[in-house]
PDB file of C-alpha atoms in Angstrom:
ATOM      1  CA  MET A 115      -7.217  -0.726  -5.905  1.00  0.00           C
ATOM      2  CA  ARG A 116     -10.377  -1.288  -3.859  1.00  0.00           C
ATOM      3  CA  ILE A 117     -13.633  -2.638  -5.285  1.00  0.00           C
ATOM      4  CA  LEU A 118     -17.144  -2.459  -3.861  1.00  0.00           C
ATOM      5  CA  LEU A 119     -19.159  -5.528  -4.879  1.00  0.00           C
ATOM      6  CA  VAL A 120     -22.919  -5.248  -4.308  1.00  0.00           C
ATOM      7  CA  GLU A 121     -24.340  -8.722  -4.925  1.00  0.00           C
ATOM      8  CA  ASP A 122     -26.940 -10.636  -2.918  1.00  0.00           C
ATOM      9  CA  ASP A 123     -26.221 -14.075  -4.371  1.00  0.00           C
ATOM     10  CA  ASP A 124     -23.576 -15.691  -2.157  1.00  0.00           C
ATOM     11  CA  ARG A 125     -22.249 -18.040  -4.821  1.00  0.00           C
ATOM     12  CA  THR A 126     -21.793 -15.281  -7.389  1.00  0.00           C
ATOM     13  CA  ALA A 127     -20.276 -12.951  -4.789  1.00  0.00           C
ATOM     14  CA  GLN A 128     -17.744 -15.558  -3.654  1.00  0.00           C
ATOM     15  CA  PHE A 129     -16.794 -16.343  -7.256  1.00  0.00           C
ATOM     16  CA  VAL A 130     -16.296 -12.681  -8.183  1.00  0.00           C
ATOM     17  CA  LYS A 131     -14.558 -11.734  -4.940  1.00  0.00           C
ATOM     18  CA  LYS A 132     -12.094 -14.615  -5.238  1.00  0.00           C
ATOM     19  CA  GLY A 133     -11.240 -13.622  -8.798  1.00  0.00           C
ATOM     20  CA  PHE A 134     -10.624  -9.986  -7.925  1.00  0.00           C
ATOM     21  CA  CYS A 135      -8.515 -10.894  -4.893  1.00  0.00           C
ATOM     22  CA  GLN A 136      -6.366 -13.184  -7.037  1.00  0.00           C
ATOM     23  CA  ALA A 137      -5.921 -10.268  -9.452  1.00  0.00           C
ATOM     24  CA  GLY A 138      -4.563  -8.113  -6.631  1.00  0.00           C
ATOM     25  CA  PHE A 139      -7.646  -6.080  -5.722  1.00  0.00           C
ATOM     26  CA  ALA A 140      -9.113  -5.573  -2.265  1.00  0.00           C
ATOM     27  CA  VAL A 141     -12.851  -6.293  -2.257  1.00  0.00           C
ATOM     28  CA  ASP A 142     -15.677  -5.294   0.092  1.00  0.00           C
ATOM     29  CA  ARG A 143     -19.004  -7.021  -0.455  1.00  0.00           C
ATOM     30  CA  ALA A 144     -22.457  -5.696   0.349  1.00  0.00           C
ATOM     31  CA  ALA A 145     -25.308  -8.223   0.331  1.00  0.00           C
ATOM     32  CA  ASP A 146     -28.128  -5.734  -0.293  1.00  0.00           C
ATOM     33  CA  GLY A 147     -28.675  -2.320  -1.844  1.00  0.00           C
ATOM     34  CA  LEU A 148     -28.956  -0.336   1.374  1.00  0.00           C
ATOM     35  CA  GLU A 149     -25.695  -1.745   2.694  1.00  0.00           C
ATOM     36  CA  GLY A 150     -24.022  -1.002  -0.632  1.00  0.00           C
ATOM     37  CA  PHE A 151     -25.343   2.567  -0.603  1.00  0.00           C
ATOM     38  CA  PHE A 152     -24.004   3.134   2.914  1.00  0.00           C
ATOM     39  CA  MET A 153     -20.582   1.658   2.071  1.00  0.00           C
ATOM     40  CA  ALA A 154     -20.240   3.719  -1.118  1.00  0.00           C
ATOM     41  CA  GLN A 155     -20.990   6.873   0.876  1.00  0.00           C
ATOM     42  CA  ASN A 156     -18.541   6.182   3.656  1.00  0.00           C
ATOM     43  CA  ALA A 157     -15.441   4.597   2.103  1.00  0.00           C
ATOM     44  CA  PRO A 158     -13.222   5.448  -0.869  1.00  0.00           C
ATOM     45  CA  TYR A 159     -13.577   2.886  -3.669  1.00  0.00           C
ATOM     46  CA  ASP A 160     -11.954   2.853  -7.087  1.00  0.00           C
ATOM     47  CA  VAL A 161     -14.846   1.052  -8.784  1.00  0.00           C
ATOM     48  CA  ALA A 162     -18.153  -0.633  -7.895  1.00  0.00           C
ATOM     49  CA  VAL A 163     -19.774  -3.724  -9.383  1.00  0.00           C
ATOM     50  CA  VAL A 164     -23.523  -3.571  -8.726  1.00  0.00           C
ATOM     51  CA  ASP A 165     -26.210  -6.163  -9.425  1.00  0.00           C
ATOM     52  CA  ILE A 166     -29.610  -4.804 -10.441  1.00  0.00           C
ATOM     53  CA  MET A 167     -31.844  -7.272  -8.568  1.00  0.00           C
ATOM     54  CA  LEU A 168     -31.026  -6.541  -4.926  1.00  0.00           C
ATOM     55  CA  PRO A 169     -33.066  -6.759  -1.718  1.00  0.00           C
ATOM     56  CA  LYS A 170     -33.976  -3.631   0.292  1.00  0.00           C
ATOM     57  CA  LEU A 171     -32.833  -1.271  -2.482  1.00  0.00           C
ATOM     58  CA  ASP A 172     -32.528  -2.250  -6.144  1.00  0.00           C
ATOM     59  CA  GLY A 173     -29.318  -1.589  -8.028  1.00  0.00           C
ATOM     60  CA  LEU A 174     -30.700   1.099 -10.334  1.00  0.00           C
ATOM     61  CA  THR A 175     -32.094   3.126  -7.432  1.00  0.00           C
ATOM     62  CA  LEU A 176     -28.798   2.688  -5.596  1.00  0.00           C
ATOM     63  CA  ILE A 177     -26.892   4.107  -8.564  1.00  0.00           C
ATOM     64  CA  GLU A 178     -29.342   6.979  -9.037  1.00  0.00           C
ATOM     65  CA  ARG A 179     -29.007   7.972  -5.363  1.00  0.00           C
ATOM     66  CA  LEU A 180     -25.224   7.923  -5.564  1.00  0.00           C
ATOM     67  CA  ARG A 181     -25.266  10.136  -8.645  1.00  0.00           C
ATOM     68  CA  LYS A 182     -27.681  12.580  -7.002  1.00  0.00           C
ATOM     69  CA  GLN A 183     -25.173  12.908  -4.154  1.00  0.00           C
ATOM     70  CA  LYS A 184     -22.419  13.653  -6.693  1.00  0.00           C
ATOM     71  CA  ILE A 185     -20.573  10.424  -5.897  1.00  0.00           C
ATOM     72  CA  ASN A 186     -18.787   9.791  -9.191  1.00  0.00           C
ATOM     73  CA  LEU A 187     -17.661   6.271  -8.385  1.00  0.00           C
ATOM     74  CA  PRO A 188     -17.189   4.256 -11.621  1.00  0.00           C
ATOM     75  CA  ILE A 189     -19.898   1.565 -11.691  1.00  0.00           C
ATOM     76  CA  ILE A 190     -20.353  -1.622 -13.694  1.00  0.00           C
ATOM     77  CA  VAL A 191     -23.933  -2.907 -13.691  1.00  0.00           C
ATOM     78  CA  LEU A 192     -24.607  -6.651 -13.544  1.00  0.00           C
ATOM     79  CA  SER A 193     -27.932  -8.037 -14.698  1.00  0.00           C
ATOM     80  CA  ALA A 194     -29.602 -11.200 -15.964  1.00  0.00           C
ATOM     81  CA  LYS A 195     -31.717  -9.040 -18.255  1.00  0.00           C
ATOM     82  CA  LYS A 196     -30.379  -9.157 -21.790  1.00  0.00           C
ATOM     83  CA  SER A 197     -32.559  -6.704 -23.720  1.00  0.00           C
ATOM     84  CA  VAL A 198     -31.099  -3.547 -25.188  1.00  0.00           C
ATOM     85  CA  ASP A 199     -33.742  -1.471 -23.391  1.00  0.00           C
ATOM     86  CA  GLU A 200     -32.650  -2.844 -20.019  1.00  0.00           C
ATOM     87  CA  ARG A 201     -29.039  -1.984 -20.779  1.00  0.00           C
ATOM     88  CA  ILE A 202     -30.028   1.541 -21.753  1.00  0.00           C
ATOM     89  CA  VAL A 203     -31.936   1.947 -18.478  1.00  0.00           C
ATOM     90  CA  GLY A 204     -28.872   0.806 -16.523  1.00  0.00           C
ATOM     91  CA  LEU A 205     -26.593   3.268 -18.278  1.00  0.00           C
ATOM     92  CA  GLN A 206     -29.095   6.118 -18.020  1.00  0.00           C
ATOM     93  CA  ALA A 207     -29.342   5.531 -14.269  1.00  0.00           C
ATOM     94  CA  GLY A 208     -25.657   6.386 -14.022  1.00  0.00           C
ATOM     95  CA  GLY A 209     -23.840   3.138 -14.717  1.00  0.00           C
ATOM     96  CA  ASP A 210     -20.605   3.348 -16.697  1.00  0.00           C
ATOM     97  CA  ASP A 211     -20.745  -0.166 -18.166  1.00  0.00           C
ATOM     98  CA  TYR A 212     -23.172  -3.091 -18.299  1.00  0.00           C
ATOM     99  CA  LEU A 213     -22.481  -6.830 -18.189  1.00  0.00           C
ATOM    100  CA  VAL A 214     -25.098  -9.540 -18.647  1.00  0.00           C
ATOM    101  CA  LYS A 215     -25.193 -12.667 -16.486  1.00  0.00           C
ATOM    102  CA  PRO A 216     -23.898 -15.304 -16.815  1.00  0.00           C
ATOM    103  CA  PHE A 217     -20.477 -13.887 -17.596  1.00  0.00           C
ATOM    104  CA  ALA A 218     -16.861 -14.992 -17.664  1.00  0.00           C
ATOM    105  CA  PHE A 219     -14.849 -13.445 -14.855  1.00  0.00           C
ATOM    106  CA  SER A 220     -12.072 -12.641 -17.319  1.00  0.00           C
ATOM    107  CA  GLU A 221     -14.485 -10.336 -19.165  1.00  0.00           C
ATOM    108  CA  LEU A 222     -15.572  -8.626 -15.939  1.00  0.00           C
ATOM    109  CA  LEU A 223     -11.940  -8.118 -14.942  1.00  0.00           C
ATOM    110  CA  ALA A 224     -11.095  -6.690 -18.367  1.00  0.00           C
ATOM    111  CA  ARG A 225     -14.040  -4.282 -18.162  1.00  0.00           C
ATOM    112  CA  VAL A 226     -13.003  -3.149 -14.669  1.00  0.00           C
ATOM    113  CA  GLN A 227      -9.421  -2.562 -15.821  1.00  0.00           C
ATOM    114  CA  THR A 228     -10.617  -0.649 -18.884  1.00  0.00           C
ATOM    115  CA  LEU A 229     -12.942   1.474 -16.778  1.00  0.00           C
ATOM    116  CA  LEU A 230     -10.171   2.224 -14.295  1.00  0.00           C
ATOM    117  CA  ARG A 231      -7.788   3.250 -17.070  1.00  0.00           C
ATOM    118  CA  ARG A 232     -10.434   5.495 -18.610  1.00  0.00           C
ATOM    119  CA  THR A 233     -11.401   7.229 -15.381  1.00  0.00           C
ATOM    120  CA  GLN A 234      -7.853   7.565 -14.060  1.00  0.00           C
ATOM    121  CA  SER A 235      -6.421   8.907 -17.279  1.00  0.00           C
ATOM    122  CA  HIS A 236      -8.001  12.285 -16.541  1.00  0.00           C
ATOM    123  CA  ASP A 237      -6.425  12.909 -13.161  1.00  0.00           C
ATOM    124  CA  GLU A 238      -3.933  10.190 -12.268  1.00  0.00           C
ATOM    125  CA  PRO A 239      -0.707   8.997 -13.874  1.00  0.00           C
ATOM    126  CA  THR A 240      -0.449   5.488 -15.257  1.00  0.00           C
ATOM    127  CA  ARG A 241       3.011   5.182 -13.697  1.00  0.00           C
ATOM    128  CA  LEU A 242       4.258   5.784 -10.181  1.00  0.00           C
ATOM    129  CA  LYS A 243       7.912   6.640  -9.635  1.00  0.00           C
ATOM    130  CA  VAL A 244      10.017   7.050  -6.485  1.00  0.00           C
ATOM    131  CA  ASN A 245      13.744   7.542  -7.066  1.00  0.00           C
ATOM    132  CA  ASP A 246      14.710   4.729  -9.494  1.00  0.00           C
ATOM    133  CA  LEU A 247      11.667   2.574  -8.648  1.00  0.00           C
ATOM    134  CA  THR A 248       8.909   2.627 -11.282  1.00  0.00           C
ATOM    135  CA  LEU A 249       5.498   0.937 -11.131  1.00  0.00           C
ATOM    136  CA  ASP A 250       3.465   0.712 -14.330  1.00  0.00           C
ATOM    137  CA  ILE A 251      -0.184   0.504 -13.248  1.00  0.00           C
ATOM    138  CA  VAL A 252      -1.577  -0.424 -16.666  1.00  0.00           C
ATOM    139  CA  ARG A 253       1.007  -3.048 -17.659  1.00  0.00           C
ATOM    140  CA  ARG A 254       1.402  -4.170 -14.011  1.00  0.00           C
ATOM    141  CA  LYS A 255       5.168  -4.149 -14.201  1.00  0.00           C
ATOM    142  CA  VAL A 256       7.776  -2.914 -11.717  1.00  0.00           C
ATOM    143  CA  PHE A 257      11.336  -1.773 -12.444  1.00  0.00           C
ATOM    144  CA  ARG A 258      14.253  -0.714 -10.279  1.00  0.00           C
ATOM    145  CA  GLY A 259      16.343   1.204 -12.744  1.00  0.00           C
ATOM    146  CA  GLU A 260      16.428  -1.013 -15.831  1.00  0.00           C
ATOM    147  CA  VAL A 261      15.867  -4.231 -13.873  1.00  0.00           C
ATOM    148  CA  GLU A 262      12.354  -5.690 -13.957  1.00  0.00           C
ATOM    149  CA  ILE A 263      11.143  -7.015 -10.601  1.00  0.00           C
ATOM    150  CA  ASP A 264       8.745  -9.949 -10.578  1.00  0.00           C
ATOM    151  CA  LEU A 265       6.034  -9.433  -7.954  1.00  0.00           C
ATOM    152  CA  GLN A 266       3.051 -11.516  -6.930  1.00  0.00           C
ATOM    153  CA  GLN A 267      -0.363  -9.848  -7.182  1.00  0.00           C
ATOM    154  CA  ARG A 268      -0.568  -8.998  -3.475  1.00  0.00           C
ATOM    155  CA  GLU A 269       3.011  -7.703  -3.443  1.00  0.00           C
ATOM    156  CA  PHE A 270       2.175  -5.480  -6.410  1.00  0.00           C
ATOM    157  CA  ALA A 271      -0.891  -4.122  -4.597  1.00  0.00           C
ATOM    158  CA  LEU A 272       1.174  -3.465  -1.458  1.00  0.00           C
ATOM    159  CA  LEU A 273       3.902  -1.657  -3.386  1.00  0.00           C
ATOM    160  CA  GLU A 274       1.320   0.395  -5.273  1.00  0.00           C
ATOM    161  CA  TYR A 275      -0.238   1.511  -1.981  1.00  0.00           C
ATOM    162  CA  LEU A 276       3.144   2.437  -0.511  1.00  0.00           C
ATOM    163  CA  MET A 277       4.102   4.360  -3.638  1.00  0.00           C
ATOM    164  CA  ARG A 278       0.793   6.224  -3.764  1.00  0.00           C
ATOM    165  CA  ASN A 279       1.605   7.322  -0.215  1.00  0.00           C
ATOM    166  CA  ALA A 280       5.317   7.920  -0.782  1.00  0.00           C
ATOM    167  CA  GLY A 281       6.847  10.007   1.990  1.00  0.00           C
ATOM    168  CA  ARG A 282       3.897   9.349   4.314  1.00  0.00           C
ATOM    169  CA  VAL A 283       3.913   6.781   7.086  1.00  0.00           C
ATOM    170  CA  VAL A 284       1.140   4.194   6.690  1.00  0.00           C
ATOM    171  CA  SER A 285       0.135   1.992   9.603  1.00  0.00           C
ATOM    172  CA  LYS A 286      -0.406  -1.754   9.519  1.00  0.00           C
ATOM    173  CA  THR A 287      -4.119  -1.114   9.941  1.00  0.00           C
ATOM    174  CA  MET A 288      -4.193   1.169   6.897  1.00  0.00           C
ATOM    175  CA  ILE A 289      -2.321  -1.411   4.833  1.00  0.00           C
ATOM    176  CA  MET A 290      -4.695  -4.208   5.856  1.00  0.00           C
ATOM    177  CA  GLU A 291      -7.753  -2.115   5.014  1.00  0.00           C
ATOM    178  CA  HIS A 292      -6.484  -1.000   1.599  1.00  0.00           C
ATOM    179  CA  VAL A 293      -4.442  -3.956   0.358  1.00  0.00           C
ATOM    180  CA  TRP A 294      -6.358  -6.812   1.933  1.00  0.00           C
ATOM    181  CA  ASP A 295     -10.134  -7.039   2.207  1.00  0.00           C
ATOM    182  CA  TYR A 296     -10.533  -7.575   5.941  1.00  0.00           C
ATOM    183  CA  ASN A 297      -9.991  -5.602   9.120  1.00  0.00           C
ATOM    184  CA  PHE A 298      -6.697  -5.556  10.982  1.00  0.00           C
ATOM    185  CA  ASP A 299      -6.036  -8.416  13.372  1.00  0.00           C
ATOM    186  CA  PRO A 300      -3.417  -7.343  15.951  1.00  0.00           C
ATOM    187  CA  GLU A 301      -2.315 -10.971  16.301  1.00  0.00           C
ATOM    188  CA  SER A 302      -1.580 -11.377  12.594  1.00  0.00           C
ATOM    189  CA  ASN A 303       1.886 -10.909  11.129  1.00  0.00           C
ATOM    190  CA  VAL A 304       0.702 -10.964   7.511  1.00  0.00           C
ATOM    191  CA  VAL A 305       1.740  -7.345   6.923  1.00  0.00           C
ATOM    192  CA  GLU A 306       5.230  -7.814   8.366  1.00  0.00           C
ATOM    193  CA  SER A 307       5.831 -10.982   6.366  1.00  0.00           C
ATOM    194  CA  ARG A 308       4.636  -9.462   3.101  1.00  0.00           C
ATOM    195  CA  VAL A 309       6.655  -6.269   3.612  1.00  0.00           C
ATOM    196  CA  CYS A 310       9.691  -8.441   4.323  1.00  0.00           C
ATOM    197  CA  ARG A 311       9.221 -10.319   1.035  1.00  0.00           C
ATOM    198  CA  LEU A 312       8.720  -7.059  -0.815  1.00  0.00           C
ATOM    199  CA  ARG A 313      11.952  -5.656   0.643  1.00  0.00           C
ATOM    200  CA  GLU A 314      13.819  -8.745  -0.527  1.00  0.00           C
ATOM    201  CA  LYS A 315      12.772  -8.014  -4.103  1.00  0.00           C
ATOM    202  CA  VAL A 316      12.755  -4.217  -4.184  1.00  0.00           C
ATOM    203  CA  ASP A 317      15.655  -3.272  -1.905  1.00  0.00           C
ATOM    204  CA  ARG A 318      18.072  -6.085  -1.183  1.00  0.00           C
ATOM    205  CA  ALA A 319      20.017  -6.148  -4.455  1.00  0.00           C
ATOM    206  CA  PHE A 320      19.957  -2.381  -5.029  1.00  0.00           C
ATOM    207  CA  PRO A 321      21.748   0.618  -3.531  1.00  0.00           C
ATOM    208  CA  GLY A 322      19.593   3.069  -1.626  1.00  0.00           C
ATOM    209  CA  LYS A 323      16.901   1.345   0.433  1.00  0.00           C
ATOM    210  CA  LEU A 324      13.371   2.649  -0.143  1.00  0.00           C
ATOM    211  CA  ILE A 325      11.077   0.729   2.232  1.00  0.00           C
ATOM    212  CA  HIS A 326      11.600   1.757   5.851  1.00  0.00           C
ATOM    213  CA  THR A 327      10.050   0.703   9.150  1.00  0.00           C
ATOM    214  CA  VAL A 328       8.830   3.384  11.523  1.00  0.00           C
ATOM    215  CA  HIS A 329       8.866   1.435  14.770  1.00  0.00           C
ATOM    216  CA  GLY A 330       5.565   1.390  16.593  1.00  0.00           C
ATOM    217  CA  VAL A 331       3.794   3.137  13.717  1.00  0.00           C
ATOM    218  CA  GLY A 332       4.131   1.420  10.349  1.00  0.00           C
ATOM    219  CA  TYR A 333       6.075   1.806   7.111  1.00  0.00           C
ATOM    220  CA  VAL A 334       7.143   4.515   4.711  1.00  0.00           C
ATOM    221  CA  LEU A 335       8.490   4.355   1.173  1.00  0.00           C
ATOM    222  CA  GLU A 336      11.016   7.092   0.456  1.00  0.00           C
ATOM    223  CA  LYS A 337      14.653   7.716  -0.356  1.00  0.00           C
ATOM    224  CA  LYS A 338      16.570   8.488   2.826  1.00  0.00           C
ATOM    225  CA  THR A 339      19.322  11.064   2.489  1.00  0.00           C
TER     226      THR A 339
END
């Protein structure tokens, strides 16, 4: 899952980004409204967290412009304004939820997860399944047959991405862009090492290997006949 965070305050942005990354999300941050508007237009995000008070383009105008362009990205509005009228304005502009600053990150995370479940329930399954491998997106659990597999947050995000693209080869660059929140460094072996750990848990003790290397290209998750 990939989040767009539009927040001009560096301290708040670092706090929120760190929390989402620890929860297994990839996060892109925009420091002003115009940058956030451009990023939302040009990259696929699962949800956006948008502050109202932004330089260059305020959050409400940003949301209104996205809605006028039929970009139905789920959006949580952040604001220091506590009045009911301000909340109504945020929701009428096209926001899906509203959270007042200061806030506990656990509440923001819960609201993001709830919003994702609500929006995905219309067109996406809550479980992914390839052969005997099952990933429960809502409960964040993974099973191979009847055996539960304990994964770290980043391993879960990597497996989810591979399963969403089951049968398709994904490159290291694609993995870095969707599972991590920074661009691919050709000198880094972070993808190889994490795929290796994931194989140890998902494939090693089970018949029928599912994660395969396509040399010179990337990886594919599928059952080989």
